[in-house]
């Protein structure tokens, strides 16, 4: 295709490597942030409570978990107040579950523009995950206020580790969302499986319980769930406990691996999306 400036732009349907995609995403960064901004506006337009919904969902989950698992089941939290212990887990889980569910449906929900305009389709699930950072920031700010109220002040090392925890969580959530979007675009029945997968994931993630209460034989299984590493690391930062470096670095490695596989699969399917959705 020739442009007015005489430059020739070649649109190639062959998939790039996952890391060669970065320059293409950089060129379309404005579109990514516009879609993310639109997602935020749609989420809070004509809502009575506005951004307070970013707190209501994790707080509601925390209160329910505190009553069921803290008061009735009386699970151990290693001397940490159970509502505060649970709040750390629900903040991480709320960001992941919401981002994964919405980004998995992003291709299907934007099917009206897929066949009309050219842009990297992967921007759609990525924009959903980016838009969720606003809710995560609000939730983490509330968590920080609660920690100070209860007298927990993170160390300098712990505070410096927080951006890397968030970055790893974003990589894992976007990887899961990209993979879900690609599979739902190819196999539309899978969109009904996503909610069930999220429900099952809640129970296999240490949100309402500590990993220390699990038998040692379950430790290898937890390593397959990067969210466990991020939650344990965030709890260590919040409550001034020793940082579980092995779990955290393992979660980062698993997240990068998932992201790479998800992007590769998405690019394999991308050129047929307009015909299948």
mmCIF file of C-alpha atoms in Angstrom:
data_model
loop_
_atom_site.group_PDB
_atom_site.id
_atom_site.type_symbol
_atom_site.label_atom_id
_atom_site.label_comp_id
_atom_site.label_asym_id
_atom_site.label_seq_id
_atom_site.Cartn_x
_atom_site.Cartn_y
_atom_site.Cartn_z
ATOM 1 C CA UNK A 1 0.000 0.000 0.000
ATOM 2 C CA UNK A 2 1.404 3.405 -1.026
ATOM 3 C CA UNK A 3 0.919 6.511 1.124
ATOM 4 C CA UNK A 4 0.885 10.162 0.072
ATOM 5 C CA UNK A 5 4.463 10.593 1.283
ATOM 6 C CA UNK A 6 5.583 7.912 -1.122
ATOM 7 C CA UNK A 7 6.305 5.385 1.606
ATOM 8 C CA UNK A 8 5.190 1.827 1.122
ATOM 9 C CA UNK A 9 3.506 -0.005 4.004
ATOM 10 C CA UNK A 10 3.362 -3.769 3.830
ATOM 11 C CA UNK A 11 0.668 -5.520 5.863
ATOM 12 C CA UNK A 12 1.815 -9.093 6.333
ATOM 13 C CA UNK A 13 -0.543 -11.729 7.710
ATOM 14 C CA UNK A 14 2.277 -13.966 8.878
ATOM 15 C CA UNK A 15 2.675 -14.002 12.668
ATOM 16 C CA UNK A 16 5.624 -12.205 14.225
ATOM 17 C CA UNK A 17 7.539 -13.535 17.176
ATOM 18 C CA UNK A 18 5.989 -12.405 20.484
ATOM 19 C CA UNK A 19 8.838 -10.011 21.234
ATOM 20 C CA UNK A 20 8.963 -8.516 17.704
ATOM 21 C CA UNK A 21 5.391 -7.403 18.364
ATOM 22 C CA UNK A 22 6.642 -4.653 20.680
ATOM 23 C CA UNK A 23 7.466 -2.073 17.952
ATOM 24 C CA UNK A 24 3.996 -2.594 16.452
ATOM 25 C CA UNK A 25 2.375 -2.025 19.843
ATOM 26 C CA UNK A 26 4.471 1.100 20.333
ATOM 27 C CA UNK A 27 3.243 2.552 17.040
ATOM 28 C CA UNK A 28 -0.367 1.982 18.132
ATOM 29 C CA UNK A 29 0.141 3.014 21.766
ATOM 30 C CA UNK A 30 -2.247 5.953 21.402
ATOM 31 C CA UNK A 31 -5.030 3.642 20.286
ATOM 32 C CA UNK A 32 -4.331 1.330 23.220
ATOM 33 C CA UNK A 33 -4.683 4.149 25.750
ATOM 34 C CA UNK A 34 -7.765 5.557 24.004
ATOM 35 C CA UNK A 35 -9.511 2.190 24.249
ATOM 36 C CA UNK A 36 -8.391 1.811 27.872
ATOM 37 C CA UNK A 37 -9.726 5.282 28.690
ATOM 38 C CA UNK A 38 -13.006 4.456 26.988
ATOM 39 C CA UNK A 39 -13.307 1.269 29.055
ATOM 40 C CA UNK A 40 -12.882 3.280 32.246
ATOM 41 C CA UNK A 41 -15.460 5.858 31.162
ATOM 42 C CA UNK A 42 -17.983 3.188 30.174
ATOM 43 C CA UNK A 43 -17.472 1.422 33.493
ATOM 44 C CA UNK A 44 -18.285 4.467 35.609
ATOM 45 C CA UNK A 45 -20.595 6.515 33.382
ATOM 46 C CA UNK A 46 -24.022 7.053 34.946
ATOM 47 C CA UNK A 47 -23.083 5.177 38.127
ATOM 48 C CA UNK A 48 -24.132 6.612 41.483
ATOM 49 C CA UNK A 49 -21.066 5.521 43.448
ATOM 50 C CA UNK A 50 -18.507 6.024 40.660
ATOM 51 C CA UNK A 51 -14.994 4.840 41.479
ATOM 52 C CA UNK A 52 -16.161 3.538 44.859
ATOM 53 C CA UNK A 53 -17.140 0.390 42.973
ATOM 54 C CA UNK A 54 -13.392 -0.290 42.776
ATOM 55 C CA UNK A 55 -13.498 -0.750 46.565
ATOM 56 C CA UNK A 56 -16.917 -2.321 46.979
ATOM 57 C CA UNK A 57 -16.091 -5.519 45.078
ATOM 58 C CA UNK A 58 -12.917 -6.507 47.000
ATOM 59 C CA UNK A 59 -14.425 -5.299 50.287
ATOM 60 C CA UNK A 60 -17.540 -7.388 49.706
ATOM 61 C CA UNK A 61 -15.430 -10.451 48.951
ATOM 62 C CA UNK A 62 -13.292 -9.741 52.029
ATOM 63 C CA UNK A 63 -16.307 -9.463 54.355
ATOM 64 C CA UNK A 64 -17.845 -12.674 53.046
ATOM 65 C CA UNK A 65 -14.540 -14.541 53.313
ATOM 66 C CA UNK A 66 -13.953 -13.164 56.825
ATOM 67 C CA UNK A 67 -17.355 -14.425 58.006
ATOM 68 C CA UNK A 68 -17.151 -17.857 56.364
ATOM 69 C CA UNK A 69 -13.465 -18.688 56.672
ATOM 70 C CA UNK A 70 -12.371 -16.423 59.502
ATOM 71 C CA UNK A 71 -15.253 -16.768 61.949
ATOM 72 C CA UNK A 72 -16.803 -20.135 61.053
ATOM 73 C CA UNK A 73 -13.852 -22.141 59.721
ATOM 74 C CA UNK A 74 -11.395 -20.207 61.952
ATOM 75 C CA UNK A 75 -8.482 -20.493 59.544
ATOM 76 C CA UNK A 76 -5.056 -19.483 60.826
ATOM 77 C CA UNK A 77 -3.484 -16.286 59.497
ATOM 78 C CA UNK A 78 -0.299 -16.330 61.598
ATOM 79 C CA UNK A 79 -1.353 -13.579 64.064
ATOM 80 C CA UNK A 80 -2.382 -11.167 61.289
ATOM 81 C CA UNK A 81 -5.952 -9.747 61.570
ATOM 82 C CA UNK A 82 -7.998 -11.904 59.225
ATOM 83 C CA UNK A 83 -9.839 -9.049 57.431
ATOM 84 C CA UNK A 84 -6.498 -7.411 56.624
ATOM 85 C CA UNK A 85 -4.953 -10.747 55.623
ATOM 86 C CA UNK A 86 -7.875 -11.454 53.309
ATOM 87 C CA UNK A 87 -7.919 -7.932 51.865
ATOM 88 C CA UNK A 88 -4.447 -8.447 50.377
ATOM 89 C CA UNK A 89 -5.598 -11.580 48.577
ATOM 90 C CA UNK A 90 -8.862 -10.091 47.328
ATOM 91 C CA UNK A 91 -7.101 -7.056 45.849
ATOM 92 C CA UNK A 92 -4.880 -9.270 43.704
ATOM 93 C CA UNK A 93 -7.690 -11.663 42.828
ATOM 94 C CA UNK A 94 -10.183 -8.926 41.901
ATOM 95 C CA UNK A 95 -7.749 -7.361 39.443
ATOM 96 C CA UNK A 96 -6.902 -10.697 37.843
ATOM 97 C CA UNK A 97 -10.406 -12.161 37.689
ATOM 98 C CA UNK A 98 -11.982 -8.984 36.290
ATOM 99 C CA UNK A 99 -9.187 -8.441 33.764
ATOM 100 C CA UNK A 100 -9.180 -12.076 32.665
ATOM 101 C CA UNK A 101 -12.952 -12.277 32.270
ATOM 102 C CA UNK A 102 -13.323 -9.006 30.345
ATOM 103 C CA UNK A 103 -10.236 -9.345 28.147
ATOM 104 C CA UNK A 104 -11.229 -12.885 27.160
ATOM 105 C CA UNK A 105 -14.451 -11.446 25.717
ATOM 106 C CA UNK A 106 -12.782 -8.383 24.142
ATOM 107 C CA UNK A 107 -12.511 -9.759 20.596
ATOM 108 C CA UNK A 108 -16.130 -10.937 20.539
ATOM 109 C CA UNK A 109 -17.434 -7.697 22.066
ATOM 110 C CA UNK A 110 -15.601 -5.605 19.434
ATOM 111 C CA UNK A 111 -16.502 -7.796 16.473
ATOM 112 C CA UNK A 112 -18.174 -4.844 14.739
ATOM 113 C CA UNK A 113 -14.822 -3.143 14.105
ATOM 114 C CA UNK A 114 -12.588 -6.183 13.606
ATOM 115 C CA UNK A 115 -13.463 -6.539 9.927
ATOM 116 C CA UNK A 116 -13.513 -2.798 9.152
ATOM 117 C CA UNK A 117 -10.232 -1.394 10.447
ATOM 118 C CA UNK A 118 -6.671 -2.595 10.621
ATOM 119 C CA UNK A 119 -4.894 -2.463 13.960
ATOM 120 C CA UNK A 120 -3.125 -5.088 16.051
ATOM 121 C CA UNK A 121 -6.061 -7.032 17.490
ATOM 122 C CA UNK A 122 -4.038 -7.821 20.569
ATOM 123 C CA UNK A 123 -4.560 -4.206 21.641
ATOM 124 C CA UNK A 124 -8.133 -5.053 22.651
ATOM 125 C CA UNK A 125 -7.352 -7.496 25.498
ATOM 126 C CA UNK A 126 -4.323 -5.424 26.505
ATOM 127 C CA UNK A 127 -6.462 -2.284 26.812
ATOM 128 C CA UNK A 128 -8.860 -4.093 29.146
ATOM 129 C CA UNK A 129 -5.990 -5.124 31.421
ATOM 130 C CA UNK A 130 -4.501 -1.609 31.375
ATOM 131 C CA UNK A 131 -7.848 -0.041 32.250
ATOM 132 C CA UNK A 132 -8.052 -2.245 35.334
ATOM 133 C CA UNK A 133 -4.920 -0.598 36.746
ATOM 134 C CA UNK A 134 -7.028 2.323 37.912
ATOM 135 C CA UNK A 135 -9.133 0.049 40.110
ATOM 136 C CA UNK A 136 -6.010 -1.715 41.340
ATOM 137 C CA UNK A 137 -4.378 1.598 42.281
ATOM 138 C CA UNK A 138 -7.464 2.630 44.254
ATOM 139 C CA UNK A 139 -7.573 -0.734 45.992
ATOM 140 C CA UNK A 140 -3.877 -0.679 46.881
ATOM 141 C CA UNK A 141 -4.242 2.862 48.221
ATOM 142 C CA UNK A 142 -7.053 1.681 50.476
ATOM 143 C CA UNK A 143 -4.939 -1.302 51.535
ATOM 144 C CA UNK A 144 -2.062 1.019 52.432
ATOM 145 C CA UNK A 145 -4.391 3.119 54.584
ATOM 146 C CA UNK A 146 -5.633 -0.009 56.390
ATOM 147 C CA UNK A 147 -2.063 -1.197 56.986
ATOM 148 C CA UNK A 148 -1.120 2.127 58.550
ATOM 149 C CA UNK A 149 -4.262 2.028 60.695
ATOM 150 C CA UNK A 150 -3.296 -1.387 62.077
ATOM 151 C CA UNK A 151 0.322 -0.314 62.549
ATOM 152 C CA UNK A 152 1.946 -2.188 59.662
ATOM 153 C CA UNK A 153 4.599 -0.121 57.879
ATOM 154 C CA UNK A 154 6.386 -1.892 54.993
ATOM 155 C CA UNK A 155 10.167 -1.801 54.845
ATOM 156 C CA UNK A 156 12.041 0.150 52.179
ATOM 157 C CA UNK A 157 12.877 -3.076 50.364
ATOM 158 C CA UNK A 158 9.241 -4.150 50.505
ATOM 159 C CA UNK A 159 7.965 -0.816 49.207
ATOM 160 C CA UNK A 160 10.495 -0.957 46.358
ATOM 161 C CA UNK A 161 9.281 -4.438 45.447
ATOM 162 C CA UNK A 162 5.649 -3.336 45.016
ATOM 163 C CA UNK A 163 6.020 -2.022 41.412
ATOM 164 C CA UNK A 164 7.530 -5.344 40.354
ATOM 165 C CA UNK A 165 4.648 -7.235 41.968
ATOM 166 C CA UNK A 166 2.175 -5.088 40.029
ATOM 167 C CA UNK A 167 4.174 -5.504 36.812
ATOM 168 C CA UNK A 168 4.242 -9.276 37.198
ATOM 169 C CA UNK A 169 0.520 -9.313 37.922
ATOM 170 C CA UNK A 170 -0.136 -7.263 34.780
ATOM 171 C CA UNK A 171 1.988 -9.624 32.672
ATOM 172 C CA UNK A 172 0.184 -12.685 34.030
ATOM 173 C CA UNK A 173 -3.291 -11.158 33.687
ATOM 174 C CA UNK A 174 -2.636 -9.940 30.149
ATOM 175 C CA UNK A 175 -1.190 -13.316 29.194
ATOM 176 C CA UNK A 176 -4.255 -15.128 30.500
ATOM 177 C CA UNK A 177 -6.560 -12.572 28.846
ATOM 178 C CA UNK A 178 -4.784 -12.767 25.481
ATOM 179 C CA UNK A 179 -4.925 -16.552 25.570
ATOM 180 C CA UNK A 180 -8.602 -16.468 26.512
ATOM 181 C CA UNK A 181 -9.390 -13.941 23.772
ATOM 182 C CA UNK A 182 -7.649 -16.037 21.129
ATOM 183 C CA UNK A 183 -9.391 -19.259 22.152
ATOM 184 C CA UNK A 184 -12.818 -17.615 22.494
ATOM 185 C CA UNK A 185 -12.427 -16.086 19.023
ATOM 186 C CA UNK A 186 -11.683 -19.506 17.542
ATOM 187 C CA UNK A 187 -13.999 -21.603 19.734
ATOM 188 C CA UNK A 188 -16.933 -19.444 20.799
ATOM 189 C CA UNK A 189 -18.272 -22.034 23.249
ATOM 190 C CA UNK A 190 -15.276 -21.392 25.473
ATOM 191 C CA UNK A 191 -16.709 -18.036 26.550
ATOM 192 C CA UNK A 192 -19.080 -20.025 28.751
ATOM 193 C CA UNK A 193 -16.152 -21.863 30.349
ATOM 194 C CA UNK A 194 -14.342 -18.703 31.482
ATOM 195 C CA UNK A 195 -16.682 -17.922 34.449
ATOM 196 C CA UNK A 196 -16.409 -21.517 35.678
ATOM 197 C CA UNK A 197 -12.615 -21.365 35.376
ATOM 198 C CA UNK A 198 -12.562 -18.183 37.464
ATOM 199 C CA UNK A 199 -14.745 -19.765 40.152
ATOM 200 C CA UNK A 200 -12.424 -22.765 40.376
ATOM 201 C CA UNK A 201 -9.387 -20.495 40.434
ATOM 202 C CA UNK A 202 -10.659 -18.727 43.554
ATOM 203 C CA UNK A 203 -10.384 -21.920 45.599
ATOM 204 C CA UNK A 204 -6.949 -22.992 44.329
ATOM 205 C CA UNK A 205 -5.457 -19.551 45.020
ATOM 206 C CA UNK A 206 -4.420 -18.652 48.610
ATOM 207 C CA UNK A 207 -6.844 -15.745 48.934
ATOM 208 C CA UNK A 208 -8.714 -16.712 52.092
ATOM 209 C CA UNK A 209 -6.097 -19.057 53.525
ATOM 210 C CA UNK A 210 -2.353 -19.067 54.056
ATOM 211 C CA UNK A 211 -0.088 -21.339 52.041
ATOM 212 C CA UNK A 212 1.489 -22.405 55.332
ATOM 213 C CA UNK A 213 -1.640 -24.380 56.279
ATOM 214 C CA UNK A 214 -1.351 -26.591 53.189
ATOM 215 C CA UNK A 215 0.470 -29.936 53.319
ATOM 216 C CA UNK A 216 4.014 -29.888 51.967
ATOM 217 C CA UNK A 217 2.950 -32.252 49.166
ATOM 218 C CA UNK A 218 0.826 -29.443 47.690
ATOM 219 C CA UNK A 219 3.768 -27.035 47.334
ATOM 220 C CA UNK A 220 4.666 -28.115 43.758
ATOM 221 C CA UNK A 221 1.057 -27.531 42.682
ATOM 222 C CA UNK A 222 1.073 -23.995 44.088
ATOM 223 C CA UNK A 223 4.095 -23.178 41.947
ATOM 224 C CA UNK A 224 1.893 -23.708 38.895
ATOM 225 C CA UNK A 225 -0.258 -20.759 40.005
ATOM 226 C CA UNK A 226 1.654 -17.451 39.707
ATOM 227 C CA UNK A 227 -1.072 -15.672 41.669
ATOM 228 C CA UNK A 228 0.004 -17.620 44.754
ATOM 229 C CA UNK A 229 3.514 -16.185 44.429
ATOM 230 C CA UNK A 230 2.252 -12.622 43.982
ATOM 231 C CA UNK A 231 -0.177 -12.857 46.909
ATOM 232 C CA UNK A 232 2.424 -14.365 49.234
ATOM 233 C CA UNK A 233 4.949 -11.714 48.228
ATOM 234 C CA UNK A 234 2.472 -8.873 48.703
ATOM 235 C CA UNK A 235 1.539 -10.244 52.128
ATOM 236 C CA UNK A 236 5.221 -10.429 53.054
ATOM 237 C CA UNK A 237 5.626 -6.788 52.016
ATOM 238 C CA UNK A 238 2.482 -5.701 53.844
ATOM 239 C CA UNK A 239 3.206 -7.517 57.109
ATOM 240 C CA UNK A 240 7.010 -7.140 57.165
ATOM 241 C CA UNK A 241 7.602 -10.863 56.768
ATOM 242 C CA UNK A 242 10.569 -12.462 54.947
ATOM 243 C CA UNK A 243 10.174 -12.090 51.197
ATOM 244 C CA UNK A 244 9.477 -15.478 49.494
ATOM 245 C CA UNK A 245 11.952 -14.842 46.693
ATOM 246 C CA UNK A 246 11.668 -18.314 45.205
ATOM 247 C CA UNK A 247 7.879 -18.047 44.925
ATOM 248 C CA UNK A 248 8.053 -14.502 43.552
ATOM 249 C CA UNK A 249 10.730 -15.186 40.938
ATOM 250 C CA UNK A 250 8.928 -18.373 39.952
ATOM 251 C CA UNK A 251 5.710 -16.396 39.481
ATOM 252 C CA UNK A 252 7.528 -13.872 37.273
ATOM 253 C CA UNK A 253 9.039 -16.634 35.139
ATOM 254 C CA UNK A 254 5.694 -18.419 34.781
ATOM 255 C CA UNK A 255 3.981 -15.152 33.842
ATOM 256 C CA UNK A 256 6.527 -14.381 31.128
ATOM 257 C CA UNK A 257 6.204 -17.912 29.764
ATOM 258 C CA UNK A 258 2.409 -17.692 29.670
ATOM 259 C CA UNK A 259 2.549 -14.256 28.007
ATOM 260 C CA UNK A 260 4.928 -15.503 25.313
ATOM 261 C CA UNK A 261 2.826 -18.575 24.517
ATOM 262 C CA UNK A 262 -0.407 -16.546 24.577
ATOM 263 C CA UNK A 263 0.923 -13.888 22.180
ATOM 264 C CA UNK A 264 2.287 -16.537 19.828
ATOM 265 C CA UNK A 265 -1.066 -18.345 19.741
ATOM 266 C CA UNK A 266 -2.979 -15.082 19.343
ATOM 267 C CA UNK A 267 -0.883 -14.149 16.312
ATOM 268 C CA UNK A 268 -1.469 -17.568 14.783
ATOM 269 C CA UNK A 269 -5.231 -17.019 15.021
ATOM 270 C CA UNK A 270 -5.378 -13.257 14.409
ATOM 271 C CA UNK A 271 -5.605 -13.306 10.619
ATOM 272 C CA UNK A 272 -8.740 -15.534 10.726
ATOM 273 C CA UNK A 273 -10.599 -13.638 13.446
ATOM 274 C CA UNK A 274 -12.659 -11.532 11.054
ATOM 275 C CA UNK A 275 -14.014 -14.722 9.469
ATOM 276 C CA UNK A 276 -14.788 -16.637 12.670
ATOM 277 C CA UNK A 277 -16.431 -14.079 14.958
#
